[in-house]
Structure formats: structure tokens, C-alpha cells
PDB file of C-alpha atoms and ligand atoms in Angstrom:
ATOM      1  CA  MET A   1       0.000   0.000   0.000  1.00 42.00           C
ATOM      2  CA  SER A   2       1.492   3.330  -1.017  1.00 40.00           C
ATOM      3  CA  GLN A   3       0.984   6.337   1.176  1.00 42.00           C
ATOM      4  CA  GLY A   4      -0.965   9.397  -0.006  1.00 39.00           C
ATOM      5  CA  GLY A   5       0.996  11.969  -1.991  1.00 41.00           C
ATOM      6  CA  ALA A   6       1.764  10.529  -5.407  1.00 51.00           C
ATOM      7  CA  LYS A   7      -1.190   8.134  -5.419  1.00 77.00           C
ATOM      8  CA  GLY A   8      -4.174   8.077  -3.123  1.00 95.00           C
ATOM      9  CA  ILE A   9      -5.531  11.116  -1.330  1.00 98.00           C
ATOM     10  CA  SER A  10      -3.501  13.561   0.729  1.00 98.00           C
ATOM     11  CA  ILE A  11      -5.561  15.936   2.871  1.00 98.00           C
ATOM     12  CA  GLN A  12      -3.356  18.735   4.132  1.00 98.00           C
ATOM     13  CA  GLY A  13      -4.504  21.241   6.752  1.00 98.00           C
ATOM     14  CA  VAL A  14      -8.019  21.397   5.350  1.00 98.00           C
ATOM     15  CA  GLY A  15     -10.529  23.628   7.125  1.00 98.00           C
ATOM     16  CA  LYS A  16     -13.887  25.075   6.222  1.00 97.00           C
ATOM     17  CA  ALA A  17     -16.079  27.866   7.533  1.00 97.00           C
ATOM     18  CA  TYR A  18     -19.598  28.479   6.264  1.00 95.00           C
ATOM     19  CA  VAL A  19     -20.981  31.971   6.493  1.00 92.00           C
ATOM     20  CA  SER A  20     -24.711  32.227   6.884  1.00 88.00           C
ATOM     21  CA  ARG A  21     -26.573  35.421   7.682  1.00 90.00           C
ATOM     22  CA  GLY A  22     -23.311  37.165   8.438  1.00 91.00           C
ATOM     23  CA  ALA A  23     -22.204  34.674  11.095  1.00 93.00           C
ATOM     24  CA  GLU A  24     -19.241  32.391  10.501  1.00 94.00           C
ATOM     25  CA  ARG A  25     -19.628  28.791  11.546  1.00 94.00           C
ATOM     26  CA  ARG A  26     -16.603  26.523  11.426  1.00 96.00           C
ATOM     27  CA  ALA A  27     -17.367  23.099  10.000  1.00 96.00           C
ATOM     28  CA  LEU A  28     -13.865  21.595   9.735  1.00 98.00           C
ATOM     29  CA  GLU A  29     -10.604  22.419  11.478  1.00 97.00           C
ATOM     30  CA  ARG A  30      -7.094  21.596  10.167  1.00 97.00           C
ATOM     31  CA  VAL A  31      -7.686  18.075   8.928  1.00 98.00           C
ATOM     32  CA  ASP A  32      -4.539  16.173   7.940  1.00 98.00           C
ATOM     33  CA  LEU A  33      -4.899  12.671   6.567  1.00 98.00           C
ATOM     34  CA  GLU A  34      -3.034  10.425   4.151  1.00 98.00           C
ATOM     35  CA  ILE A  35      -5.078   7.782   2.352  1.00 98.00           C
ATOM     36  CA  GLY A  36      -3.069   5.244   0.376  1.00 97.00           C
ATOM     37  CA  ALA A  37      -3.861   4.136  -3.170  1.00 97.00           C
ATOM     38  CA  GLY A  38      -6.196   1.151  -2.951  1.00 97.00           C
ATOM     39  CA  GLU A  39      -6.887   1.720   0.712  1.00 98.00           C
ATOM     40  CA  PHE A  40     -10.392   1.420   2.176  1.00 98.00           C
ATOM     41  CA  VAL A  41     -10.923   4.115   4.805  1.00 98.00           C
ATOM     42  CA  ALA A  42     -14.109   4.844   6.760  1.00 98.00           C
ATOM     43  CA  PHE A  43     -15.064   8.184   8.337  1.00 98.00           C
ATOM     44  CA  VAL A  44     -17.291   8.256  11.404  1.00 98.00           C
ATOM     45  CA  GLY A  45     -18.274  11.230  13.536  1.00 97.00           C
ATOM     46  CA  PRO A  46     -21.311  12.932  14.983  1.00 96.00           C
ATOM     47  CA  SER A  47     -23.841  14.447  12.647  1.00 94.00           C
ATOM     48  CA  GLY A  48     -22.775  17.895  11.436  1.00 94.00           C
ATOM     49  CA  CYS A  49     -19.032  17.398  12.006  1.00 96.00           C
ATOM     50  CA  GLY A  50     -18.171  18.093   8.377  1.00 97.00           C
ATOM     51  CA  LYS A  51     -17.869  14.613   6.827  1.00 97.00           C
ATOM     52  CA  SER A  52     -19.964  15.487   3.783  1.00 97.00           C
ATOM     53  CA  THR A  53     -18.187  18.831   3.531  1.00 97.00           C
ATOM     54  CA  LEU A  54     -14.848  17.007   3.314  1.00 98.00           C
ATOM     55  CA  MET A  55     -16.199  14.528   0.752  1.00 98.00           C
ATOM     56  CA  ASN A  56     -17.480  17.409  -1.368  1.00 97.00           C
ATOM     57  CA  MET A  57     -14.034  18.967  -1.251  1.00 98.00           C
ATOM     58  CA  ILE A  58     -12.323  15.723  -2.345  1.00 98.00           C
ATOM     59  CA  ALA A  59     -14.846  15.521  -5.187  1.00 96.00           C
ATOM     60  CA  GLY A  60     -14.011  19.127  -6.077  1.00 96.00           C
ATOM     61  CA  LEU A  61     -17.640  20.222  -5.692  1.00 95.00           C
ATOM     62  CA  LEU A  62     -16.781  22.653  -2.903  1.00 96.00           C
ATOM     63  CA  PRO A  63     -13.807  25.040  -3.173  1.00 96.00           C
ATOM     64  CA  ILE A  64     -10.893  24.315  -0.834  1.00 97.00           C
ATOM     65  CA  ALA A  65     -10.210  27.670   0.777  1.00 90.00           C
ATOM     66  CA  GLU A  66      -8.019  26.415   3.625  1.00 97.00           C
ATOM     67  CA  GLY A  67      -5.318  23.814   3.088  1.00 98.00           C
ATOM     68  CA  ARG A  68      -5.178  21.529   0.088  1.00 97.00           C
ATOM     69  CA  ILE A  69      -6.107  18.101  -1.165  1.00 98.00           C
ATOM     70  CA  VAL A  70      -3.893  16.150  -3.536  1.00 98.00           C
ATOM     71  CA  HIS A  71      -5.526  13.243  -5.353  1.00 97.00           C
ATOM     72  CA  ASP A  72      -3.448  10.900  -7.505  1.00 95.00           C
ATOM     73  CA  GLY A  73      -0.642  13.433  -7.523  1.00 95.00           C
ATOM     74  CA  ARG A  74      -2.746  16.437  -8.548  1.00 96.00           C
ATOM     75  CA  ALA A  75      -4.143  19.213  -6.371  1.00 97.00           C
ATOM     76  CA  VAL A  76      -7.940  19.139  -6.490  1.00 97.00           C
ATOM     77  CA  GLN A  77      -9.212  22.297  -8.177  1.00 96.00           C
ATOM     78  CA  GLY A  78     -12.650  22.226  -9.702  1.00 94.00           C
ATOM     79  CA  VAL A  79     -14.712  19.103 -10.307  1.00 94.00           C
ATOM     80  CA  ASN A  80     -12.596  15.989  -9.750  1.00 94.00           C
ATOM     81  CA  ARG A  81     -13.542  13.614 -12.544  1.00 89.00           C
ATOM     82  CA  ARG A  82     -11.315  10.829 -11.267  1.00 92.00           C
ATOM     83  CA  VAL A  83     -13.670   9.970  -8.426  1.00 94.00           C
ATOM     84  CA  GLY A  84     -17.003   8.192  -8.407  1.00 93.00           C
ATOM     85  CA  TYR A  85     -19.310   9.773  -5.835  1.00 94.00           C
ATOM     86  CA  MET A  86     -22.264   7.984  -4.276  1.00 92.00           C
ATOM     87  CA  THR A  87     -24.551   9.462  -1.662  1.00 88.00           C
ATOM     88  CA  GLN A  88     -27.620   8.295   0.197  1.00 82.00           C
ATOM     89  CA  ALA A  89     -29.790  10.080  -2.354  1.00 84.00           C
ATOM     90  CA  ASP A  90     -28.928   8.080  -5.466  1.00 82.00           C
ATOM     91  CA  ALA A  91     -29.025   9.331  -9.044  1.00 83.00           C
ATOM     92  CA  VAL A  92     -31.295   6.569 -10.391  1.00 91.00           C
ATOM     93  CA  LEU A  93     -33.810   8.141 -12.776  1.00 94.00           C
ATOM     94  CA  PRO A  94     -37.336   6.677 -12.588  1.00 94.00           C
ATOM     95  CA  TRP A  95     -38.147   7.182 -16.276  1.00 96.00           C
ATOM     96  CA  ARG A  96     -35.166   5.180 -17.494  1.00 96.00           C
ATOM     97  CA  THR A  97     -34.744   1.435 -17.398  1.00 96.00           C
ATOM     98  CA  VAL A  98     -32.017  -0.142 -15.285  1.00 97.00           C
ATOM     99  CA  ARG A  99     -29.805  -0.511 -18.365  1.00 96.00           C
ATOM    100  CA  GLN A 100     -30.401   3.081 -19.493  1.00 95.00           C
ATOM    101  CA  ASN A 101     -29.552   4.307 -16.004  1.00 95.00           C
ATOM    102  CA  VAL A 102     -26.240   2.467 -16.000  1.00 95.00           C
ATOM    103  CA  GLU A 103     -25.388   3.544 -19.544  1.00 94.00           C
ATOM    104  CA  LEU A 104     -26.091   7.225 -18.900  1.00 92.00           C
ATOM    105  CA  PRO A 105     -22.820   8.122 -17.125  1.00 86.00           C
ATOM    106  CA  LEU A 106     -20.900   6.134 -19.768  1.00 90.00           C
ATOM    107  CA  ARG A 107     -22.496   8.154 -22.536  1.00 91.00           C
ATOM    108  CA  LEU A 108     -21.895  11.402 -20.629  1.00 86.00           C
ATOM    109  CA  HIS A 109     -18.205  10.450 -20.282  1.00 83.00           C
ATOM    110  CA  LYS A 110     -18.202   9.419 -23.968  1.00 88.00           C
ATOM    111  CA  LEU A 111     -16.730   6.015 -23.161  1.00 88.00           C
ATOM    112  CA  ALA A 112     -16.523   3.231 -25.707  1.00 91.00           C
ATOM    113  CA  ASP A 113     -19.119   0.465 -25.759  1.00 93.00           C
ATOM    114  CA  PRO A 114     -21.624   1.702 -23.167  1.00 93.00           C
ATOM    115  CA  ALA A 115     -23.935  -1.254 -23.838  1.00 94.00           C
ATOM    116  CA  GLY A 116     -21.202  -3.840 -23.272  1.00 93.00           C
ATOM    117  CA  ARG A 117     -19.936  -2.149 -20.137  1.00 92.00           C
ATOM    118  CA  ALA A 118     -23.447  -1.793 -18.731  1.00 94.00           C
ATOM    119  CA  THR A 119     -24.065  -5.502 -19.307  1.00 93.00           C
ATOM    120  CA  ALA A 120     -20.849  -6.386 -17.472  1.00 92.00           C
ATOM    121  CA  MET A 121     -21.635  -4.049 -14.559  1.00 91.00           C
ATOM    122  CA  LEU A 122     -25.184  -5.350 -14.185  1.00 93.00           C
ATOM    123  CA  ALA A 123     -23.807  -8.889 -14.067  1.00 91.00           C
ATOM    124  CA  GLN A 124     -21.266  -7.837 -11.452  1.00 87.00           C
ATOM    125  CA  VAL A 125     -23.968  -6.491  -9.125  1.00 89.00           C
ATOM    126  CA  GLY A 126     -26.279  -9.443  -9.812  1.00 88.00           C
ATOM    127  CA  LEU A 127     -28.919  -7.603 -11.840  1.00 92.00           C
ATOM    128  CA  ASP A 128     -28.504  -9.454 -15.159  1.00 88.00           C
ATOM    129  CA  GLY A 129     -32.177 -10.336 -15.341  1.00 92.00           C
ATOM    130  CA  PHE A 130     -33.421  -6.795 -14.644  1.00 96.00           C
ATOM    131  CA  ALA A 131     -31.815  -4.718 -17.397  1.00 95.00           C
ATOM    132  CA  ASN A 132     -35.159  -3.711 -18.870  1.00 96.00           C
ATOM    133  CA  ALA A 133     -36.998  -3.130 -15.591  1.00 96.00           C
ATOM    134  CA  TYR A 134     -37.875   0.361 -14.370  1.00 96.00           C
ATOM    135  CA  PRO A 135     -36.683   1.509 -10.916  1.00 94.00           C
ATOM    136  CA  ALA A 136     -40.245   1.464  -9.544  1.00 95.00           C
ATOM    137  CA  GLU A 137     -40.336  -2.295 -10.191  1.00 95.00           C
ATOM    138  CA  LEU A 138     -37.270  -2.911  -7.993  1.00 94.00           C
ATOM    139  CA  SER A 139     -36.843  -3.450  -4.255  1.00 89.00           C
ATOM    140  CA  GLY A 140     -34.804  -0.931  -2.256  1.00 86.00           C
ATOM    141  CA  GLY A 141     -31.776  -3.217  -2.292  1.00 87.00           C
ATOM    142  CA  MET A 142     -31.951  -3.758  -6.050  1.00 91.00           C
ATOM    143  CA  ARG A 143     -32.254  -0.046  -6.638  1.00 91.00           C
ATOM    144  CA  LYS A 144     -29.139   0.474  -4.535  1.00 90.00           C
ATOM    145  CA  ARG A 145     -27.354  -2.062  -6.733  1.00 92.00           C
ATOM    146  CA  VAL A 146     -28.330  -0.040  -9.802  1.00 94.00           C
ATOM    147  CA  ALA A 147     -26.732   2.996  -8.148  1.00 93.00           C
ATOM    148  CA  LEU A 148     -23.620   0.893  -7.441  1.00 92.00           C
ATOM    149  CA  ALA A 149     -23.455  -0.274 -11.074  1.00 93.00           C
ATOM    150  CA  GLN A 150     -23.790   3.366 -12.199  1.00 91.00           C
ATOM    151  CA  LEU A 151     -20.962   4.371  -9.907  1.00 90.00           C
ATOM    152  CA  LEU A 152     -18.666   1.584 -11.097  1.00 89.00           C
ATOM    153  CA  ALA A 153     -19.498   1.645 -14.800  1.00 86.00           C
ATOM    154  CA  TYR A 154     -16.901   4.190 -15.826  1.00 81.00           C
ATOM    155  CA  GLU A 155     -14.328   2.508 -13.592  1.00 87.00           C
ATOM    156  CA  PRO A 156     -13.256   5.348 -11.309  1.00 92.00           C
ATOM    157  CA  GLY A 157     -10.069   4.502  -9.404  1.00 94.00           C
ATOM    158  CA  THR A 158     -11.420   6.238  -6.310  1.00 97.00           C
ATOM    159  CA  LEU A 159     -14.864   5.799  -4.774  1.00 97.00           C
ATOM    160  CA  LEU A 160     -16.349   8.392  -2.422  1.00 97.00           C
ATOM    161  CA  MET A 161     -19.338   6.900  -0.649  1.00 97.00           C
ATOM    162  CA  ASP A 162     -21.293   9.132   1.729  1.00 97.00           C
ATOM    163  CA  GLU A 163     -23.673   7.021   3.832  1.00 96.00           C
ATOM    164  CA  PRO A 164     -24.597   5.044   0.706  1.00 93.00           C
ATOM    165  CA  PHE A 165     -26.431   2.284   2.566  1.00 93.00           C
ATOM    166  CA  GLY A 166     -27.838   4.496   5.332  1.00 91.00           C
ATOM    167  CA  ALA A 167     -31.442   4.145   4.206  1.00 85.00           C
ATOM    168  CA  LEU A 168     -31.386   0.343   3.919  1.00 88.00           C
ATOM    169  CA  ASP A 169     -32.604  -2.056   6.562  1.00 90.00           C
ATOM    170  CA  ALA A 170     -29.994  -3.974   8.563  1.00 91.00           C
ATOM    171  CA  GLN A 171     -30.190  -7.152   6.465  1.00 91.00           C
ATOM    172  CA  LEU A 172     -30.016  -5.477   3.071  1.00 89.00           C
ATOM    173  CA  LYS A 173     -27.119  -3.445   4.349  1.00 93.00           C
ATOM    174  CA  LEU A 174     -25.139  -6.665   4.919  1.00 94.00           C
ATOM    175  CA  VAL A 175     -25.877  -7.792   1.374  1.00 91.00           C
ATOM    176  CA  MET A 176     -24.647  -4.485  -0.043  1.00 92.00           C
ATOM    177  CA  GLN A 177     -21.545  -4.535   2.153  1.00 95.00           C
ATOM    178  CA  GLU A 178     -20.707  -7.986   0.844  1.00 94.00           C
ATOM    179  CA  GLN A 179     -21.179  -6.792  -2.720  1.00 91.00           C
ATOM    180  CA  LEU A 180     -18.981  -3.763  -2.190  1.00 94.00           C
ATOM    181  CA  LEU A 181     -16.172  -5.789  -0.591  1.00 96.00           C
ATOM    182  CA  LYS A 182     -16.250  -8.236  -3.486  1.00 93.00           C
ATOM    183  CA  ILE A 183     -15.932  -5.419  -6.008  1.00 92.00           C
ATOM    184  CA  TRP A 184     -13.156  -3.760  -4.029  1.00 95.00           C
ATOM    185  CA  ALA A 185     -11.267  -7.096  -3.812  1.00 94.00           C
ATOM    186  CA  GLU A 186     -11.485  -7.457  -7.594  1.00 91.00           C
ATOM    187  CA  ARG A 187     -10.718  -3.877  -8.598  1.00 91.00           C
ATOM    188  CA  GLY A 188      -8.728  -2.412  -5.701  1.00 94.00           C
ATOM    189  CA  GLN A 189     -10.138   1.103  -5.799  1.00 96.00           C
ATOM    190  CA  THR A 190      -9.270   3.680  -3.164  1.00 97.00           C
ATOM    191  CA  VAL A 191     -12.447   3.967  -1.076  1.00 98.00           C
ATOM    192  CA  VAL A 192     -13.548   6.680   1.343  1.00 98.00           C
ATOM    193  CA  PHE A 193     -16.725   5.527   3.051  1.00 98.00           C
ATOM    194  CA  VAL A 194     -18.732   7.732   5.415  1.00 98.00           C
ATOM    195  CA  THR A 195     -21.158   6.019   7.780  1.00 97.00           C
ATOM    196  CA  HIS A 196     -22.914   6.724  11.067  1.00 94.00           C
ATOM    197  CA  ASP A 197     -22.882   2.969  11.689  1.00 96.00           C
ATOM    198  CA  LEU A 198     -19.659   2.128  13.516  1.00 97.00           C
ATOM    199  CA  ALA A 199     -20.127  -1.624  12.972  1.00 97.00           C
ATOM    200  CA  GLU A 200     -20.328  -0.969   9.242  1.00 98.00           C
ATOM    201  CA  ALA A 201     -17.118   1.076   9.376  1.00 98.00           C
ATOM    202  CA  VAL A 202     -15.234  -1.676  11.247  1.00 98.00           C
ATOM    203  CA  THR A 203     -16.630  -4.407   8.984  1.00 98.00           C
ATOM    204  CA  LEU A 204     -15.557  -2.717   5.767  1.00 98.00           C
ATOM    205  CA  ALA A 205     -12.533  -0.543   6.325  1.00 98.00           C
ATOM    206  CA  GLN A 206      -8.804  -1.093   6.745  1.00 98.00           C
ATOM    207  CA  ARG A 207      -8.675   2.094   8.802  1.00 98.00           C
ATOM    208  CA  VAL A 208     -11.419   3.979  10.609  1.00 98.00           C
ATOM    209  CA  VAL A 209     -11.096   7.710  11.244  1.00 98.00           C
ATOM    210  CA  VAL A 210     -13.144   9.220  14.092  1.00 98.00           C
ATOM    211  CA  PHE A 211     -13.976  12.910  13.748  1.00 98.00           C
ATOM    212  CA  SER A 212     -14.750  15.158  16.695  1.00 97.00           C
ATOM    213  CA  GLY A 213     -17.956  17.150  16.882  1.00 95.00           C
ATOM    214  CA  ARG A 214     -18.113  20.447  14.967  1.00 94.00           C
ATOM    215  CA  PRO A 215     -15.751  21.809  13.939  1.00 95.00           C
ATOM    216  CA  GLY A 216     -14.633  18.379  12.794  1.00 97.00           C
ATOM    217  CA  ARG A 217     -11.046  17.376  13.549  1.00 98.00           C
ATOM    218  CA  VAL A 218      -9.406  13.988  13.352  1.00 98.00           C
ATOM    219  CA  LYS A 219      -9.804  12.613  16.867  1.00 98.00           C
ATOM    220  CA  ALA A 220      -8.664   9.006  16.496  1.00 98.00           C
ATOM    221  CA  ILE A 221      -7.543   6.587  13.814  1.00 98.00           C
ATOM    222  CA  GLU A 222      -7.605   2.813  14.204  1.00 98.00           C
ATOM    223  CA  THR A 223      -6.180   0.221  11.862  1.00 98.00           C
ATOM    224  CA  ILE A 224      -8.618  -2.685  11.652  1.00 97.00           C
ATOM    225  CA  GLU A 225      -6.599  -5.873  11.925  1.00 95.00           C
ATOM    226  CA  LEU A 226      -9.282  -8.319  10.874  1.00 95.00           C
ATOM    227  CA  PRO A 227      -8.571 -11.143   8.433  1.00 91.00           C
ATOM    228  CA  SER A 228      -9.509 -10.538   4.835  1.00 89.00           C
ATOM    229  CA  PRO A 229     -11.482 -11.156   2.751  1.00 91.00           C
ATOM    230  CA  ARG A 230     -14.075 -10.091   5.299  1.00 96.00           C
ATOM    231  CA  ASP A 231     -17.528 -11.546   5.522  1.00 97.00           C
ATOM    232  CA  PRO A 232     -20.007  -8.899   6.721  1.00 97.00           C
ATOM    233  CA  PHE A 233     -22.290 -11.701   7.940  1.00 97.00           C
ATOM    234  CA  ARG A 234     -19.596 -13.077  10.248  1.00 96.00           C
ATOM    235  CA  THR A 235     -16.907 -10.482  10.923  1.00 95.00           C
ATOM    236  CA  ARG A 236     -18.734  -9.002  13.905  1.00 94.00           C
ATOM    237  CA  PHE A 237     -18.326 -12.285  15.823  1.00 94.00           C
ATOM    238  CA  ASP A 238     -14.537 -12.134  15.570  1.00 94.00           C
ATOM    239  CA  PRO A 239     -13.160 -11.272  19.045  1.00 93.00           C
ATOM    240  CA  ALA A 240     -10.842  -8.727  17.410  1.00 95.00           C
ATOM    241  CA  PHE A 241     -13.932  -6.938  16.081  1.00 97.00           C
ATOM    242  CA  GLU A 242     -15.278  -6.254  19.546  1.00 96.00           C
ATOM    243  CA  ALA A 243     -11.936  -4.994  20.842  1.00 96.00           C
ATOM    244  CA  VAL A 244     -11.455  -2.426  18.092  1.00 97.00           C
ATOM    245  CA  TYR A 245     -15.147  -1.509  18.028  1.00 97.00           C
ATOM    246  CA  THR A 246     -14.984  -0.712  21.752  1.00 97.00           C
ATOM    247  CA  ARG A 247     -11.880   1.462  21.373  1.00 97.00           C
ATOM    248  CA  LEU A 248     -13.491   3.399  18.542  1.00 98.00           C
ATOM    249  CA  TRP A 249     -16.775   3.734  20.404  1.00 98.00           C
ATOM    250  CA  GLU A 250     -14.936   5.234  23.370  1.00 98.00           C
ATOM    251  CA  ALA A 251     -13.586   7.922  21.057  1.00 98.00           C
ATOM    252  CA  LEU A 252     -16.891   8.478  19.257  1.00 98.00           C
ATOM    253  CA  ALA A 253     -19.501   8.341  22.053  1.00 97.00           C
ATOM    254  CA  PRO A 254     -18.484  11.534  23.915  1.00 97.00           C
ATOM    255  CA  GLU A 255     -18.504  13.454  20.624  1.00 97.00           C
ATOM    256  CA  ILE A 256     -22.047  12.287  19.888  1.00 95.00           C
ATOM    257  CA  ARG A 257     -23.162  13.300  23.403  1.00 94.00           C
ATOM    258  CA  ARG A 258     -21.488  16.693  23.191  1.00 91.00           C
ATOM    259  CA  GLU A 259     -22.989  17.399  19.769  1.00 86.00           C
ATOM    260  CA  ALA A 260     -26.461  16.351  20.882  1.00 85.00           C
ATOM    261  CA  ALA A 261     -26.244  18.676  23.892  1.00 85.00           C
ATOM    262  CA  ALA A 262     -24.940  21.643  21.861  1.00 78.00           C
TER     263      ALA A 262
HETATM  264  P1  ADP B 301     -21.892  15.790   8.269  1.00 68.37           P
HETATM  265  O1  ADP B 301     -21.874  15.263   6.886  1.00 68.37           O
HETATM  266  O2  ADP B 301     -20.737  15.335   9.107  1.00 68.37           O
HETATM  267  O3  ADP B 301     -23.184  15.532   8.975  1.00 68.37           O
HETATM  268  P2  ADP B 301     -21.829  18.401   6.975  1.00 68.37           P
HETATM  269  O4  ADP B 301     -20.532  18.430   6.234  1.00 68.37           O
HETATM  270  O5  ADP B 301     -23.042  18.151   6.181  1.00 68.37           O
HETATM  271  O6  ADP B 301     -21.720  17.398   8.208  1.00 68.37           O
HETATM  272  O7  ADP B 301     -22.020  19.799   7.709  1.00 68.37           O
HETATM  273  C1  ADP B 301     -21.046  20.310   8.614  1.00 68.37           C
HETATM  274  C2  ADP B 301     -21.540  21.619   9.214  1.00 68.37           C
HETATM  275  O8  ADP B 301     -21.593  22.623   8.230  1.00 68.37           O
HETATM  276  C3  ADP B 301     -22.942  21.531   9.794  1.00 68.37           C
HETATM  277  O9  ADP B 301     -22.989  22.339  10.946  1.00 68.37           O
HETATM  278  C4  ADP B 301     -23.814  22.109   8.721  1.00 68.37           C
HETATM  279  O10 ADP B 301     -24.962  22.696   9.252  1.00 68.37           O
HETATM  280  C5  ADP B 301     -22.901  23.137   8.070  1.00 68.37           C
HETATM  281  N1  ADP B 301     -23.175  23.287   6.642  1.00 68.37           N
HETATM  282  C6  ADP B 301     -23.109  22.328   5.697  1.00 68.37           C
HETATM  283  N2  ADP B 301     -23.394  22.806   4.478  1.00 68.37           N
HETATM  284  C7  ADP B 301     -23.658  24.118   4.658  1.00 68.37           C
HETATM  285  C8  ADP B 301     -24.023  25.191   3.781  1.00 68.37           C
HETATM  286  N3  ADP B 301     -24.146  24.993   2.467  1.00 68.37           N
HETATM  287  N4  ADP B 301     -24.217  26.410   4.326  1.00 68.37           N
HETATM  288  C9  ADP B 301     -24.081  26.625   5.642  1.00 68.37           C
HETATM  289  N5  ADP B 301     -23.732  25.680   6.517  1.00 68.37           N
HETATM  290  C10 ADP B 301     -23.529  24.433   6.048  1.00 68.37           C
HETATM  291 MG1   MG B 302     -23.255  14.106   5.854  1.00 68.37          MG
END
């Protein structure tokens, strides 16, 4: 695993203040973090601590006024087209079939053979039989798999996932986690995964970063020494899971309390 800088994501002294109605409100404070190429990192922290703000800055959707972010050796300035970005609110369009939804980003990026790539992606997420279905005909989990196929279709080397499975029930979440880990094992993308579910963070990530309450700072980082490949249906019963989960929870819980009381 290489470290940040040349490949991966290097977050250097990044801060952010929002100004609303004349008052400045600090959302992030001097965040320094090196994410290696191919590394799977999870961000956890209380609501409002700036996780989505930081993701938007890595994606180049929000200007970086304090500090800088280097992705794959280039400072992020303007929209970063080398990342795939997935949020809880997916971009699946109801008036397009599953296949048309997956092909759309390929056509927008003017990539060769959108039909062939869409077929391959739908097979990868287990939706081969549903190419001509409309989103309204799918279950919540299947719809999420369409969003995953859309994200992966143009083969971004870096995936930014902001609470992507947050709206799913606990069982479907496990299915999606398994799917994501399988794809990551095959393709080795760099993944930044935001979740409010600490068990999900520990299950998926090689490192978990705990942010403090607003303004968000890096409070703790734990390397997750669990065997891989991981099985989301079983990993939580590994004694090592409980040990690292407890350490992380001790860092996270007071931040959640403090934020809730603020
Ligand atoms: P998280 O994703 O960790 O819940 P966000 O990055 O969404 O946190 O927000 C961090 C803080 O910045 C919050 O206090 C939020 O209210 C504020 N914030 C986010 N976006 C804006 C905006 N466009 N204008 C003003 N304040 C914002
Ligand atoms: Mg958020």
C-alpha cells in the first residue's frame, strides 16, 4: 500500500467555515490525513461534524479555501472527474430502465461500448435479469445495486461513498456490504466511506477515522486488523472486532453526546 501523496488522497490542513446570515460557523478544522492508493478508509463522527463537507471537497464540488487536497498526484481544483461519488440520495432516474440508467454516465463520459460495459456491470452487481426493468419495479436493495453499477461503470479509481447504505434495513445493508467488498477485492479502488454505523465502518474498512464534533477534527484513527477477505455476515463475531469496536466507540460516544447537547 502506497501512502498518499503521489497516489491516493492527501488531505493537508483542510478547514472550512460556512458563512450564513453574516455569522461564521466553522465546520472543519485543520484536517490532515493520508489515504493510500487502494486503501479502504471509513469516516465516522457525529452528525454535522463536516464529513460530507470534506467529501465534497475531495470531489471538487466545494472550493478548498483552507489547506489543500492532492488526489493521484494532482491538487484538487474544480470538479474531480477521477472519483465516483455515491450518496444516500442516489441518481437513479425513474423514467429510465435499469440498463439506461447504467449507460447514462458512460455516454456522458463518452466512453466506448456503453452497452457492453453496462451488461458487465449489471452482471457484477447481480442484476442481469433486470436490465429492462424500471426503478419502480425494484426493491430498495436492487435499486441500490443499480446505483452501485452506475458508480462503477466508468471505472473510477477512487470511490467516495457518503452514507450510501444508510437508508437500507440492517439485512439489506449486509448484502450491499458484501457486494462492495467483493468489487473492491477485484478492482482495488481507493475507497472513502462515510457512515454513522460504527459496525459498518469496522466491517468494511482497513482504517477507521473518528472525527470530533463540529468543527470536525481527526480525533482518532484505528487500523482494523481483521482477516480478509471479510464476511459482513460473520466479521462481527470475531473477538478482534469487539476490541477495536470498543476502542473506537470510546472515542466516538463523547462526541455524539457533546454534539447532541450543543
Ligand atoms: P456531516 O456530513 O458530518 O453531517 P456536513 O458536512 O453536512 O456534516 O455539515 C457540517 C456543518 O456545516 C454543519 O454544521 C452544517 O450545518 C454546516 N453546513 C453544511 N453545508 C452548509 C451550507 N451549504 N451552508 C451553511 N452551513 C452548512
Ligand atoms: Mg453528511
